[in-house]
Amino acid sequence: MGPTLERLEELSRSLPGRRLGVVGDLIADVYLFARPSRLSREAPVLVVQYLEEKVIPGSAANTAMNAAALGGKVRVLCAVGEDGPGKAVLETFRKAGLETSGVLALPGAETVTKTRILVGDPGRTPQQVIRLDRGTGEVISPDLEKRLLEKIEEADSEVEGWLVSDYEFGLVTEAIASRILRSARKGKYVVVDSRHRLGLFKGADALCPNQEELGEFLGRPLESREAILEGGREALEALKAKVLFLTLGNQGMAVFPRGKDPVFLPVVGPDQVTDVSGAGDTVAATILLARCSGADPVEAGWLATCAASVVVQKLGAATATPAELRKALKKAKPLLGKSREGKEMKK
């Protein structure tokens, strides 16, 4: 028996005001919009006319923005280059009301930036034609690591939970991961979204990999429901987590709570997806807010699935508002009884 709509709506009203700390790799997502003009005489390529440019917080920055959009009181702990994209992301943080005293400057370094060029006629959905990445994300210096550890120590007594967003761009060192996990051992909620280093975070409250990331950790692809069930259980034990939230793209989510059967949650909303960029950030942020609000793993999974169903309908790394989450929950009502335990899925 899954949660009721009334219970999920009650939990959604409890998300605002939760005090969270977000630690991780900050990336600036730059979207450059243009309209097609003509074919170039210089090479067999399209000439496009510049329209506008937007800088949107990405990765850990997007996770923080998602938590704030749902009402969380968010402290951001990360590092940023002293350049245009970095300053733009910081300004977005401040406008959204995020606490940024833990954002440290990287003298002489550039902010890791992903520039997407999108081309389309006005009034039509633009198509991404190329992406240009800048910044190597080198491991932070010992001095910067020391300063960040001090910021984490200062914030720990103020936050109810920590979210680690590890894109392997150099900020989350072993020492920083160890310090955050110390909070988990003391009973604080710690949710981890790590692209390639799940093994670094043994003992977290919750881990939020996607299907490919979990397969990489286990060293084998997870291509069937049976493989997913086996892999999820194996990873849960190996990583000593309380719960594993495995996102499955258009197949929904599998929730693996310790000591209980796994549960598969169906996808919420229409099949048409505009952009999956940042959906994992939304999932992780919502899960931490939900866990801090008293949600059990399956309830947290439903809230996260519904929040993600909102952002995938938007272009780029996006956020969901409380009103949008409530609307998505209502759409999910017919599905709430369709979540199934792993033992049923094998039939």
PDB file of C-alpha atoms in Angstrom, residues 138-278:
ATOM      1  CA  GLU A 138      41.201  20.450 -11.072  1.00  0.00           C
ATOM      2  CA  VAL A 139      41.289  19.222  -7.484  1.00  0.00           C
ATOM      3  CA  ILE A 140      41.142  22.161  -5.090  1.00  0.00           C
ATOM      4  CA  SER A 141      44.305  23.215  -3.286  1.00  0.00           C
ATOM      5  CA  PRO A 142      45.020  22.090   0.305  1.00  0.00           C
ATOM      6  CA  ASP A 143      44.436  25.667   1.468  1.00  0.00           C
ATOM      7  CA  LEU A 144      41.041  25.865  -0.222  1.00  0.00           C
ATOM      8  CA  GLU A 145      40.134  22.436   1.125  1.00  0.00           C
ATOM      9  CA  LYS A 146      40.998  23.599   4.657  1.00  0.00           C
ATOM     10  CA  ARG A 147      38.839  26.705   4.285  1.00  0.00           C
ATOM     11  CA  LEU A 148      35.933  24.685   2.946  1.00  0.00           C
ATOM     12  CA  LEU A 149      36.190  22.196   5.817  1.00  0.00           C
ATOM     13  CA  GLU A 150      36.026  25.124   8.231  1.00  0.00           C
ATOM     14  CA  LYS A 151      32.888  26.395   6.475  1.00  0.00           C
ATOM     15  CA  ILE A 152      31.305  22.943   6.734  1.00  0.00           C
ATOM     16  CA  GLU A 153      32.141  22.817  10.449  1.00  0.00           C
ATOM     17  CA  GLU A 154      30.530  26.228  10.979  1.00  0.00           C
ATOM     18  CA  ALA A 155      27.385  25.286   9.070  1.00  0.00           C
ATOM     19  CA  ASP A 156      26.894  21.805  10.510  1.00  0.00           C
ATOM     20  CA  SER A 157      25.103  22.947  13.638  1.00  0.00           C
ATOM     21  CA  GLU A 158      22.788  25.147  11.566  1.00  0.00           C
ATOM     22  CA  VAL A 159      21.563  22.651   8.972  1.00  0.00           C
ATOM     23  CA  GLU A 160      19.194  19.686   9.282  1.00  0.00           C
ATOM     24  CA  GLY A 161      20.799  17.782   6.449  1.00  0.00           C
ATOM     25  CA  TRP A 162      23.560  17.779   3.848  1.00  0.00           C
ATOM     26  CA  LEU A 163      23.432  17.182   0.133  1.00  0.00           C
ATOM     27  CA  VAL A 164      26.641  16.286  -1.702  1.00  0.00           C
ATOM     28  CA  SER A 165      26.627  16.915  -5.449  1.00  0.00           C
ATOM     29  CA  ASP A 166      29.773  15.265  -6.788  1.00  0.00           C
ATOM     30  CA  TYR A 167      30.364  15.688 -10.516  1.00  0.00           C
ATOM     31  CA  GLU A 168      34.067  14.872 -10.081  1.00  0.00           C
ATOM     32  CA  PHE A 169      35.229  18.386 -10.925  1.00  0.00           C
ATOM     33  CA  GLY A 170      37.636  18.574  -8.009  1.00  0.00           C
ATOM     34  CA  LEU A 171      35.769  20.096  -5.091  1.00  0.00           C
ATOM     35  CA  VAL A 172      34.642  16.991  -3.194  1.00  0.00           C
ATOM     36  CA  THR A 173      37.899  15.568  -1.865  1.00  0.00           C
ATOM     37  CA  GLU A 174      38.172  12.497   0.353  1.00  0.00           C
ATOM     38  CA  ALA A 175      38.548  14.758   3.398  1.00  0.00           C
ATOM     39  CA  ILE A 176      35.383  16.691   2.550  1.00  0.00           C
ATOM     40  CA  ALA A 177      33.419  13.491   1.909  1.00  0.00           C
ATOM     41  CA  SER A 178      34.684  12.077   5.218  1.00  0.00           C
ATOM     42  CA  ARG A 179      33.614  15.195   7.121  1.00  0.00           C
ATOM     43  CA  ILE A 180      30.097  15.123   5.687  1.00  0.00           C
ATOM     44  CA  LEU A 181      29.755  11.412   6.438  1.00  0.00           C
ATOM     45  CA  ARG A 182      30.707  12.125  10.047  1.00  0.00           C
ATOM     46  CA  SER A 183      27.460  14.086  10.248  1.00  0.00           C
ATOM     47  CA  ALA A 184      25.598  11.059   8.877  1.00  0.00           C
ATOM     48  CA  ARG A 185      27.044   8.887  11.646  1.00  0.00           C
ATOM     49  CA  LYS A 186      25.662  11.359  14.162  1.00  0.00           C
ATOM     50  CA  GLY A 187      22.168  10.950  12.725  1.00  0.00           C
ATOM     51  CA  LYS A 188      21.995  13.872  10.327  1.00  0.00           C
ATOM     52  CA  TYR A 189      20.439  13.269   6.922  1.00  0.00           C
ATOM     53  CA  VAL A 190      23.056  13.081   4.177  1.00  0.00           C
ATOM     54  CA  VAL A 191      21.954  12.607   0.569  1.00  0.00           C
ATOM     55  CA  VAL A 192      24.610  11.961  -2.077  1.00  0.00           C
ATOM     56  CA  ASP A 193      24.413  12.410  -5.836  1.00  0.00           C
ATOM     57  CA  SER A 194      27.765  11.253  -7.230  1.00  0.00           C
ATOM     58  CA  ARG A 195      28.430  10.688 -10.908  1.00  0.00           C
ATOM     59  CA  HIS A 196      31.434   8.359 -10.747  1.00  0.00           C
ATOM     60  CA  ARG A 197      32.442   7.866  -7.081  1.00  0.00           C
ATOM     61  CA  LEU A 198      29.626   6.206  -5.176  1.00  0.00           C
ATOM     62  CA  GLY A 199      32.177   4.141  -3.263  1.00  0.00           C
ATOM     63  CA  LEU A 200      33.511   7.288  -1.598  1.00  0.00           C
ATOM     64  CA  PHE A 201      30.258   7.793   0.310  1.00  0.00           C
ATOM     65  CA  LYS A 202      29.690   4.638   2.339  1.00  0.00           C
ATOM     66  CA  GLY A 203      27.334   5.296   5.224  1.00  0.00           C
ATOM     67  CA  ALA A 204      25.248   8.102   3.734  1.00  0.00           C
ATOM     68  CA  ASP A 205      21.549   8.185   4.570  1.00  0.00           C
ATOM     69  CA  ALA A 206      20.594   8.095   0.894  1.00  0.00           C
ATOM     70  CA  LEU A 207      22.296   7.689  -2.481  1.00  0.00           C
ATOM     71  CA  CYS A 208      20.683   8.827  -5.739  1.00  0.00           C
ATOM     72  CA  PRO A 209      22.419   7.250  -8.750  1.00  0.00           C
ATOM     73  CA  ASN A 210      20.900   6.747 -12.163  1.00  0.00           C
ATOM     74  CA  GLN A 211      20.912   3.383 -13.914  1.00  0.00           C
ATOM     75  CA  GLU A 212      24.175   3.997 -15.761  1.00  0.00           C
ATOM     76  CA  GLU A 213      25.998   5.283 -12.667  1.00  0.00           C
ATOM     77  CA  LEU A 214      24.978   2.290 -10.577  1.00  0.00           C
ATOM     78  CA  GLY A 215      26.025  -0.052 -13.367  1.00  0.00           C
ATOM     79  CA  GLU A 216      29.426   1.638 -13.465  1.00  0.00           C
ATOM     80  CA  PHE A 217      29.835   1.183  -9.699  1.00  0.00           C
ATOM     81  CA  LEU A 218      28.909  -2.507  -9.914  1.00  0.00           C
ATOM     82  CA  GLY A 219      30.959  -3.124 -13.034  1.00  0.00           C
ATOM     83  CA  ARG A 220      28.089  -4.466 -15.106  1.00  0.00           C
ATOM     84  CA  PRO A 221      25.080  -3.094 -17.028  1.00  0.00           C
ATOM     85  CA  LEU A 222      21.638  -3.197 -15.436  1.00  0.00           C
ATOM     86  CA  GLU A 223      19.481  -4.014 -18.440  1.00  0.00           C
ATOM     87  CA  SER A 224      16.537  -5.900 -16.932  1.00  0.00           C
ATOM     88  CA  ARG A 225      14.261  -5.592 -13.922  1.00  0.00           C
ATOM     89  CA  GLU A 226      15.917  -8.644 -12.392  1.00  0.00           C
ATOM     90  CA  ALA A 227      19.363  -7.068 -12.870  1.00  0.00           C
ATOM     91  CA  ILE A 228      18.118  -3.818 -11.345  1.00  0.00           C
ATOM     92  CA  LEU A 229      16.725  -5.617  -8.301  1.00  0.00           C
ATOM     93  CA  GLU A 230      19.902  -7.586  -7.764  1.00  0.00           C
ATOM     94  CA  GLY A 231      22.162  -4.589  -8.394  1.00  0.00           C
ATOM     95  CA  GLY A 232      20.209  -2.256  -6.143  1.00  0.00           C
ATOM     96  CA  ARG A 233      20.281  -4.670  -3.228  1.00  0.00           C
ATOM     97  CA  GLU A 234      23.983  -5.377  -3.742  1.00  0.00           C
ATOM     98  CA  ALA A 235      24.862  -1.670  -3.841  1.00  0.00           C
ATOM     99  CA  LEU A 236      22.735  -0.900  -0.786  1.00  0.00           C
ATOM    100  CA  GLU A 237      24.733  -3.398   1.249  1.00  0.00           C
ATOM    101  CA  ALA A 238      28.118  -2.465  -0.206  1.00  0.00           C
ATOM    102  CA  LEU A 239      27.563   1.250   0.376  1.00  0.00           C
ATOM    103  CA  LYS A 240      25.992   0.811   3.836  1.00  0.00           C
ATOM    104  CA  ALA A 241      23.246   3.290   2.992  1.00  0.00           C
ATOM    105  CA  LYS A 242      19.821   3.454   4.607  1.00  0.00           C
ATOM    106  CA  VAL A 243      18.129   3.823   1.240  1.00  0.00           C
ATOM    107  CA  LEU A 244      19.070   3.826  -2.441  1.00  0.00           C
ATOM    108  CA  PHE A 245      16.982   5.846  -4.903  1.00  0.00           C
ATOM    109  CA  LEU A 246      17.685   4.543  -8.404  1.00  0.00           C
ATOM    110  CA  THR A 247      16.366   6.751 -11.213  1.00  0.00           C
ATOM    111  CA  LEU A 248      15.368   4.836 -14.340  1.00  0.00           C
ATOM    112  CA  GLY A 249      14.627   7.555 -16.898  1.00  0.00           C
ATOM    113  CA  ASN A 250      11.239   7.057 -18.554  1.00  0.00           C
ATOM    114  CA  GLN A 251      10.759   3.907 -16.450  1.00  0.00           C
ATOM    115  CA  GLY A 252      10.432   5.891 -13.223  1.00  0.00           C
ATOM    116  CA  MET A 253      12.343   5.117 -10.032  1.00  0.00           C
ATOM    117  CA  ALA A 254      13.274   2.116  -7.894  1.00  0.00           C
ATOM    118  CA  VAL A 255      13.473   2.719  -4.137  1.00  0.00           C
ATOM    119  CA  PHE A 256      15.590   0.298  -2.084  1.00  0.00           C
ATOM    120  CA  PRO A 257      14.965   0.857   1.665  1.00  0.00           C
ATOM    121  CA  ARG A 258      17.215  -1.080   4.030  1.00  0.00           C
ATOM    122  CA  GLY A 259      15.402  -4.030   5.566  1.00  0.00           C
ATOM    123  CA  LYS A 260      12.404  -3.818   3.215  1.00  0.00           C
ATOM    124  CA  ASP A 261      11.494  -4.914  -0.285  1.00  0.00           C
ATOM    125  CA  PRO A 262      12.378  -2.474  -3.074  1.00  0.00           C
ATOM    126  CA  VAL A 263       9.522  -0.516  -4.632  1.00  0.00           C
ATOM    127  CA  PHE A 264       9.184   0.609  -8.251  1.00  0.00           C
ATOM    128  CA  LEU A 265       7.496   3.971  -8.825  1.00  0.00           C
ATOM    129  CA  PRO A 266       6.080   4.726 -12.288  1.00  0.00           C
ATOM    130  CA  VAL A 267       6.932   7.892 -14.177  1.00  0.00           C
ATOM    131  CA  VAL A 268       4.552  10.806 -13.595  1.00  0.00           C
ATOM    132  CA  GLY A 269       3.259  13.128 -16.316  1.00  0.00           C
ATOM    133  CA  PRO A 270       3.291  13.056 -20.117  1.00  0.00           C
ATOM    134  CA  ASP A 271       5.745  11.014 -22.141  1.00  0.00           C
ATOM    135  CA  GLN A 272       6.985  14.106 -23.972  1.00  0.00           C
ATOM    136  CA  VAL A 273      10.193  15.331 -22.361  1.00  0.00           C
ATOM    137  CA  THR A 274      11.713  18.696 -23.264  1.00  0.00           C
ATOM    138  CA  ASP A 275      15.061  18.348 -21.480  1.00  0.00           C
ATOM    139  CA  VAL A 276      16.370  15.901 -18.868  1.00  0.00           C
ATOM    140  CA  SER A 277      19.261  18.219 -17.907  1.00  0.00           C
ATOM    141  CA  GLY A 278      19.359  18.595 -14.149  1.00  0.00           C
TER     142      GLY A 278
END
